[in-house]
mmCIF file of C-alpha atoms in Angstrom:
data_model
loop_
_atom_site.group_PDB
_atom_site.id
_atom_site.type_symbol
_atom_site.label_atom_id
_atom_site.label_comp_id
_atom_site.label_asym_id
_atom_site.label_seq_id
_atom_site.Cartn_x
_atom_site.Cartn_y
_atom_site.Cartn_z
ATOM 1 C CA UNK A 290 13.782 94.037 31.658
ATOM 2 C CA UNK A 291 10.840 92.892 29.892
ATOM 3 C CA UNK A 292 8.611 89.792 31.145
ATOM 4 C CA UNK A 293 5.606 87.569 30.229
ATOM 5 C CA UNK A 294 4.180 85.643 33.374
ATOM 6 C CA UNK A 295 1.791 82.764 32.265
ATOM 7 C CA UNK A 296 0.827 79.486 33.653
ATOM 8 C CA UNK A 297 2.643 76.563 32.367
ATOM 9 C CA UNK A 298 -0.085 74.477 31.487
ATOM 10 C CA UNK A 299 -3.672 74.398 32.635
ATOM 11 C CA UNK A 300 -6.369 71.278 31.976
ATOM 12 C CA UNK A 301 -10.429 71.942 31.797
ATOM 13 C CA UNK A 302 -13.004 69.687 30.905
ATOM 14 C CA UNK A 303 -15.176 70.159 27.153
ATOM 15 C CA UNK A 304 -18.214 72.402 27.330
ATOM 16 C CA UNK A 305 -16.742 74.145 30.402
ATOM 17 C CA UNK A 306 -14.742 77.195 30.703
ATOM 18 C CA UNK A 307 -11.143 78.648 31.070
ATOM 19 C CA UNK A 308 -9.142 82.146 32.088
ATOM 20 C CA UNK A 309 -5.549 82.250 30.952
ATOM 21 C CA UNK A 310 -4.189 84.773 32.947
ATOM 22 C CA UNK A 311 -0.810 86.848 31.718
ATOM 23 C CA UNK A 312 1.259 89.674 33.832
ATOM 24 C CA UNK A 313 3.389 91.491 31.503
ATOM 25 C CA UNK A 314 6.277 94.127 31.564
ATOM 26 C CA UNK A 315 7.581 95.724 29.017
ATOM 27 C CA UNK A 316 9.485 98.583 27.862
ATOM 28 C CA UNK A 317 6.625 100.840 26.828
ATOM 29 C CA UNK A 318 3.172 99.684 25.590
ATOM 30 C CA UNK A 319 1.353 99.499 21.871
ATOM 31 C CA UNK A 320 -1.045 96.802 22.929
ATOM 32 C CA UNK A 321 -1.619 93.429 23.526
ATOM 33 C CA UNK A 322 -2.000 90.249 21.360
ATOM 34 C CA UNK A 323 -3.341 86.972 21.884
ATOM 35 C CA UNK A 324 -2.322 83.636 19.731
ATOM 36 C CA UNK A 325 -3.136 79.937 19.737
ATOM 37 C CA UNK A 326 -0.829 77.484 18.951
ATOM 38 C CA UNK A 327 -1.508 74.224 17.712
ATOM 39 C CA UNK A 328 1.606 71.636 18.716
ATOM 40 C CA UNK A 329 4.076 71.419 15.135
ATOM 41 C CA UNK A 330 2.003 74.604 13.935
ATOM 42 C CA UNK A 331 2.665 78.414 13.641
ATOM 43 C CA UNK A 332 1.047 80.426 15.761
ATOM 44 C CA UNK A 333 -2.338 82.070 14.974
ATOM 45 C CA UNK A 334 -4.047 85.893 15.427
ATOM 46 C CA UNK A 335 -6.758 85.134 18.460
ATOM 47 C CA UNK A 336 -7.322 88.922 19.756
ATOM 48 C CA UNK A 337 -5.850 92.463 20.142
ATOM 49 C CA UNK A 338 -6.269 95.217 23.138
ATOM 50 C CA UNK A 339 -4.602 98.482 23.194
ATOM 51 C CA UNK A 340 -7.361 99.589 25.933
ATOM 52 C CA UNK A 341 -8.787 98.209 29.213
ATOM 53 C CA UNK A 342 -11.432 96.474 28.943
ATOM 54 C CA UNK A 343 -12.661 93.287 27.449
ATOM 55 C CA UNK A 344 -12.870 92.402 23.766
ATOM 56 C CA UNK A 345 -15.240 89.608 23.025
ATOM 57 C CA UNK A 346 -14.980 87.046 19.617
ATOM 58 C CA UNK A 347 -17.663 84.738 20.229
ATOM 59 C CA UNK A 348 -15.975 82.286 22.215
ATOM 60 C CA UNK A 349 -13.404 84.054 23.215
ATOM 61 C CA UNK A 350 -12.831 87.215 24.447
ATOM 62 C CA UNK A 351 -9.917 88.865 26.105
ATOM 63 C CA UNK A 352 -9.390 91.358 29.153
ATOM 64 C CA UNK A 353 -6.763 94.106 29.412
ATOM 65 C CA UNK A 354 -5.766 96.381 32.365
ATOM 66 C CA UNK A 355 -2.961 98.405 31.596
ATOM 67 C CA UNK A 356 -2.345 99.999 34.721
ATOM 68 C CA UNK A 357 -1.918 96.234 36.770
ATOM 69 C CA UNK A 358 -0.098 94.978 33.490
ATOM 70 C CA UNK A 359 -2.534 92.103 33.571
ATOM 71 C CA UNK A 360 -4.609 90.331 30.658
ATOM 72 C CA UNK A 361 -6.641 87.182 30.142
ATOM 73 C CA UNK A 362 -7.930 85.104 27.531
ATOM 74 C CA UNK A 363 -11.227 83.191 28.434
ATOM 75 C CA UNK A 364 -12.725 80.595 26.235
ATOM 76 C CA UNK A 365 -15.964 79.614 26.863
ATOM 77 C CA UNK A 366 -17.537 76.327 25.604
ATOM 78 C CA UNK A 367 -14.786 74.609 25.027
ATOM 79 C CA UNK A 368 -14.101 72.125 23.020
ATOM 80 C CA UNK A 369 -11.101 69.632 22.080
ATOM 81 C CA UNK A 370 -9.995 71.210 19.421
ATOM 82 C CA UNK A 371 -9.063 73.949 22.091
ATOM 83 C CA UNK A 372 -6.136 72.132 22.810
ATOM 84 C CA UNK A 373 -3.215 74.344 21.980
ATOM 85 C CA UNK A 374 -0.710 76.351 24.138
ATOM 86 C CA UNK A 375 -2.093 80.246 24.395
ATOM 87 C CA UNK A 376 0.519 82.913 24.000
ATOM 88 C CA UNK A 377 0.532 86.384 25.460
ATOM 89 C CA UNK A 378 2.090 88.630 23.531
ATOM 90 C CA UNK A 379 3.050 92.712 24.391
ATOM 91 C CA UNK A 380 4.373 94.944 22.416
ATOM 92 C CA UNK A 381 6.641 97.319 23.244
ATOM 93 C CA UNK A 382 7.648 100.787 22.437
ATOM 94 C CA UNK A 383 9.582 99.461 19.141
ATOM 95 C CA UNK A 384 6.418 97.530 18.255
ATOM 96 C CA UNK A 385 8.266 94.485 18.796
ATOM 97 C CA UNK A 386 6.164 91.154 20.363
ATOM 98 C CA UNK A 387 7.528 89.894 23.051
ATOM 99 C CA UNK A 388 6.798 86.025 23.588
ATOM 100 C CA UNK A 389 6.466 83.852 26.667
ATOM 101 C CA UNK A 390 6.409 80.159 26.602
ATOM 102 C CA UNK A 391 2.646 80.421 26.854
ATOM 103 C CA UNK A 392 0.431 78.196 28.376
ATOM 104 C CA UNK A 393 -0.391 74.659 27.237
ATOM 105 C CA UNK A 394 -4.384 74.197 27.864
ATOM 106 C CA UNK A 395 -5.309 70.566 28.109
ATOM 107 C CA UNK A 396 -8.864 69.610 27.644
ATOM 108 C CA UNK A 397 -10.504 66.239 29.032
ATOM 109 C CA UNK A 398 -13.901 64.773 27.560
ATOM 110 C CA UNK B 143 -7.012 82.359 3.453
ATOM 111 C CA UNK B 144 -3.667 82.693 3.942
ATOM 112 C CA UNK B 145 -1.616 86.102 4.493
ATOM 113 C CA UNK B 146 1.560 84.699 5.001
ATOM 114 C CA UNK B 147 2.797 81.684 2.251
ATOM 115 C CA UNK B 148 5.768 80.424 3.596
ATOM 116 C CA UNK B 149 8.101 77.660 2.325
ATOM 117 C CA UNK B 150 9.214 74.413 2.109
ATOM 118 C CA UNK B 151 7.348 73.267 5.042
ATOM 119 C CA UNK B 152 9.959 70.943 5.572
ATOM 120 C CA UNK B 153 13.572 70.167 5.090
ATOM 121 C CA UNK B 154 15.856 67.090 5.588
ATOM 122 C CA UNK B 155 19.559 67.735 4.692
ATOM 123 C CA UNK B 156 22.575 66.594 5.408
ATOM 124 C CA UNK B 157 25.069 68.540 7.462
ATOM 125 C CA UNK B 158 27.102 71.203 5.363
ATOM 126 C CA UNK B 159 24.523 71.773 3.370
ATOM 127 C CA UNK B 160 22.703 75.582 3.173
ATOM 128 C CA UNK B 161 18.989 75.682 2.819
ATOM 129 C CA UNK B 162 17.117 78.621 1.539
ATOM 130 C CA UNK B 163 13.677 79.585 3.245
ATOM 131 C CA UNK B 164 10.992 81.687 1.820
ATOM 132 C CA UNK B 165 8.646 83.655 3.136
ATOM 133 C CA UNK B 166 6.281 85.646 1.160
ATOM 134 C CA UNK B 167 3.416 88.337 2.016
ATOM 135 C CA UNK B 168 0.134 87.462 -0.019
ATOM 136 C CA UNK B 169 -2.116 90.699 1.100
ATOM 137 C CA UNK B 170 -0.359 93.475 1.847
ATOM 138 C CA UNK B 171 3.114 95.429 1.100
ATOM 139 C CA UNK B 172 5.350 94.475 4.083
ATOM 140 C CA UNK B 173 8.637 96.816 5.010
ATOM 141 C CA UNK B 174 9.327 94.110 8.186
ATOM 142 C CA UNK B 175 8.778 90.558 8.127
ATOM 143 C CA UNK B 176 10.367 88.283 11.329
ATOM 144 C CA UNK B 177 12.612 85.415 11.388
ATOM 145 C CA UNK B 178 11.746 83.023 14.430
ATOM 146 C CA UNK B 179 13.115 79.838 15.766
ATOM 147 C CA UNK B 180 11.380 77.114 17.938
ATOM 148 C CA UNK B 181 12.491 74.202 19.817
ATOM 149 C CA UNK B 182 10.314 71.631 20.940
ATOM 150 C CA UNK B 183 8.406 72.627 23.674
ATOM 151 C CA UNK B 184 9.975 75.996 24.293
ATOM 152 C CA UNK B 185 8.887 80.107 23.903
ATOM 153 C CA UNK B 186 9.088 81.544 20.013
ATOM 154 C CA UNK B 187 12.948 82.933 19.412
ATOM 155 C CA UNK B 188 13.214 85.795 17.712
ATOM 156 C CA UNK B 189 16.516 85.490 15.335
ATOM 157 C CA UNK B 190 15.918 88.557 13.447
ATOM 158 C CA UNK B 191 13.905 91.525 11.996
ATOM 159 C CA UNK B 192 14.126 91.636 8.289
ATOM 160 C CA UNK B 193 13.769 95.085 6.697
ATOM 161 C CA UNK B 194 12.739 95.666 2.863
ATOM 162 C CA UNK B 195 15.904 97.400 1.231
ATOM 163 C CA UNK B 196 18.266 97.377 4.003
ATOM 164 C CA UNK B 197 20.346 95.132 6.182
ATOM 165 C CA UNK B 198 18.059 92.850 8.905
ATOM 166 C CA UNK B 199 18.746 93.263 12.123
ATOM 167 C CA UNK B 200 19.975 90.487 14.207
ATOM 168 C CA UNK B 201 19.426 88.964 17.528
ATOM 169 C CA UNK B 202 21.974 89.054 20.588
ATOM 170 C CA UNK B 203 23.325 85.670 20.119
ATOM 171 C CA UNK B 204 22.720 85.012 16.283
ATOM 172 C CA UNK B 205 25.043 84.666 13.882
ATOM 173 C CA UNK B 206 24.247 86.810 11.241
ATOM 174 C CA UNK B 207 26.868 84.962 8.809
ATOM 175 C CA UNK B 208 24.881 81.762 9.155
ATOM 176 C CA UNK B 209 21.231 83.269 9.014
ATOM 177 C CA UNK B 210 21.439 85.307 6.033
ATOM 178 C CA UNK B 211 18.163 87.442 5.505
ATOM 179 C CA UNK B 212 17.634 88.846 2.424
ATOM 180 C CA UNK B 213 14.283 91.250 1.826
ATOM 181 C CA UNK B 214 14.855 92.295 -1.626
ATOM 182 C CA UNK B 215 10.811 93.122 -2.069
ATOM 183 C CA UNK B 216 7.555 94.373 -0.057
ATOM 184 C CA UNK B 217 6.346 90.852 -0.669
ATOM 185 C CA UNK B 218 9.469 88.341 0.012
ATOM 186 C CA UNK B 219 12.114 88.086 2.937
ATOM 187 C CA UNK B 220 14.541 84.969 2.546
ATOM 188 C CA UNK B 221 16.255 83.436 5.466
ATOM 189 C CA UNK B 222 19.240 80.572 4.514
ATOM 190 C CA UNK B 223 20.836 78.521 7.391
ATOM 191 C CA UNK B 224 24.373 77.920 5.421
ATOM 192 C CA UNK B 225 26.132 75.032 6.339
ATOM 193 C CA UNK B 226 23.789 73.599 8.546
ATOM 194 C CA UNK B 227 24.471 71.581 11.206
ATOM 195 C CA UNK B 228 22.244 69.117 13.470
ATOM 196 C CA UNK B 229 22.231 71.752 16.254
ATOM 197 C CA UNK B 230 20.618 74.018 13.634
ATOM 198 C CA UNK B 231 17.834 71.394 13.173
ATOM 199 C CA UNK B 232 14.431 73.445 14.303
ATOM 200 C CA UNK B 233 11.244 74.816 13.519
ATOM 201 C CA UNK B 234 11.684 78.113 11.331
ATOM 202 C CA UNK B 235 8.762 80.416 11.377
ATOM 203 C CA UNK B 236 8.398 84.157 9.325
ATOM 204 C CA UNK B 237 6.245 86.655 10.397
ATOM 205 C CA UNK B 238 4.769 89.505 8.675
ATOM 206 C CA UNK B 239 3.907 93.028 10.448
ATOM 207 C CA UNK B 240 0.454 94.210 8.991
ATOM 208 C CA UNK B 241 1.185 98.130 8.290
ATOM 209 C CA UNK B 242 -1.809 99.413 9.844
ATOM 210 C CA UNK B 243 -1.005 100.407 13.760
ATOM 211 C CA UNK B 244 -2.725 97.623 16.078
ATOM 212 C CA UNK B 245 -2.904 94.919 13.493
ATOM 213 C CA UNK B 246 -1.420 91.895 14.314
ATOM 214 C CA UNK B 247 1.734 89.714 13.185
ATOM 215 C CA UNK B 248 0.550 87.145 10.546
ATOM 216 C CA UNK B 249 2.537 84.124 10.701
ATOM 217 C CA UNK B 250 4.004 81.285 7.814
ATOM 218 C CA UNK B 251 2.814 77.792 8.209
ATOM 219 C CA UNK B 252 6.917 77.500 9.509
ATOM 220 C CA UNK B 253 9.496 75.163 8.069
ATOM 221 C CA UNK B 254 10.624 72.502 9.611
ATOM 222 C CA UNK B 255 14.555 71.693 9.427
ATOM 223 C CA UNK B 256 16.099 68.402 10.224
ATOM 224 C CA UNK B 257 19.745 68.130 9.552
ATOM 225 C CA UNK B 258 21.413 64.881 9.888
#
């Protein structure tokens, strides 16, 4: 079957930073998305890999390894408005996203 | 700004009632737009995958008589929950599938359904 494997919830303290790690198995592969989610809000585009290596968006940047089925998201600076749940998102061989629960990323002054 | 207008943003109805739900694609043509649900504090549901011109396909589990999807152009899909209940009462969100091959899945601001 197909699985997303993400920490529940993680805390970190402002100005610091944070790896979200996801393991991932899917029914063939057409790359990986990150999004953030605010609590009450729809999700938002944070990155994209469809090859190993790491993608970097100023303070974020993301890491894929297809062969382990393993990606992370790592913020760097962080700041409250970080606050948010992080979802890792596959998508299969029908281009479909499949969702996890995601992980809710507390940060403390 | 936004790629994805969706609306109302919320909803309070009583039960019986049927609410409509649009969601509409502001940059680009779109042949699939997505219909998810979301409880509080749980993973993004996908209900269905609503295609332009023909029938949507549906989830294991959800009743497509209920959650009728209608995509009748590249820029609109239309979910309505008919007679709602209180066990309907959730956070509705549309997606919309960028054409381009590794783009990514631009979501609505999500409606928000209370039925009492």
């Amino acid at each position: 079957g197909q699985n997303i494997d993400q920490p529940t919830e993680m805390t970190a303290t402002e100005g610091a930073i944070v790896q979200i790690n996801c393991t991932y198995q899917t029914s063939g592969f057409n790359g990986l998305f990150w999004y953030q989610q605010h609590a009450g809000e729809a999700p938002t585009f944070l990155s994209y890999n469809v090859l190993d290596g790491l993608e970097e968006k100023g303070r974020f940047s993301s890491f894929l390894s297809r062969s382990k089925g393993y990606s992370y998201l790592l913020l760097k600076e962080l700041q409250m408005k970080d606050s948010a749940s992080y979802l890792c998102a596959p998508m299969d061989s029908n281009y479909q996203l499949i969702w996890g629960a995601g992980t809710k990323l507390i940060i403390k002054p | 700004g936004a790629v994805v207008s969706q609306h109302p943003s919320w909803v309070i109805c009583k039960s019986g009632t049927s609410v409509k739900i649009e969601c509409r694609s502001l940059d680009f043509q779109a042949t699939t737009m997505f219909w998810y649900r979301q409880f509080p504090k749980q993973s993004l549901m996908l209900m269905a995958t609503s295609n332009e011109g023909s029938k949507a396909t549906y989830e294991q589990g959800v009743e497509k008589d209920k959650f009728l999807i209608n995509h009748a152009s590249l820029t609109l899909s239309t979910l309505t929950v008919t007679s709602a209940h209180p066990e309907d009462s959730s956070f509705y969100i549309c997606s919309v599938q960028h054409p381009r091959e590794g783009q990514p899945q631009h979501f609505g601001d999500g409606t928000r359904l209370s039925i009492l």
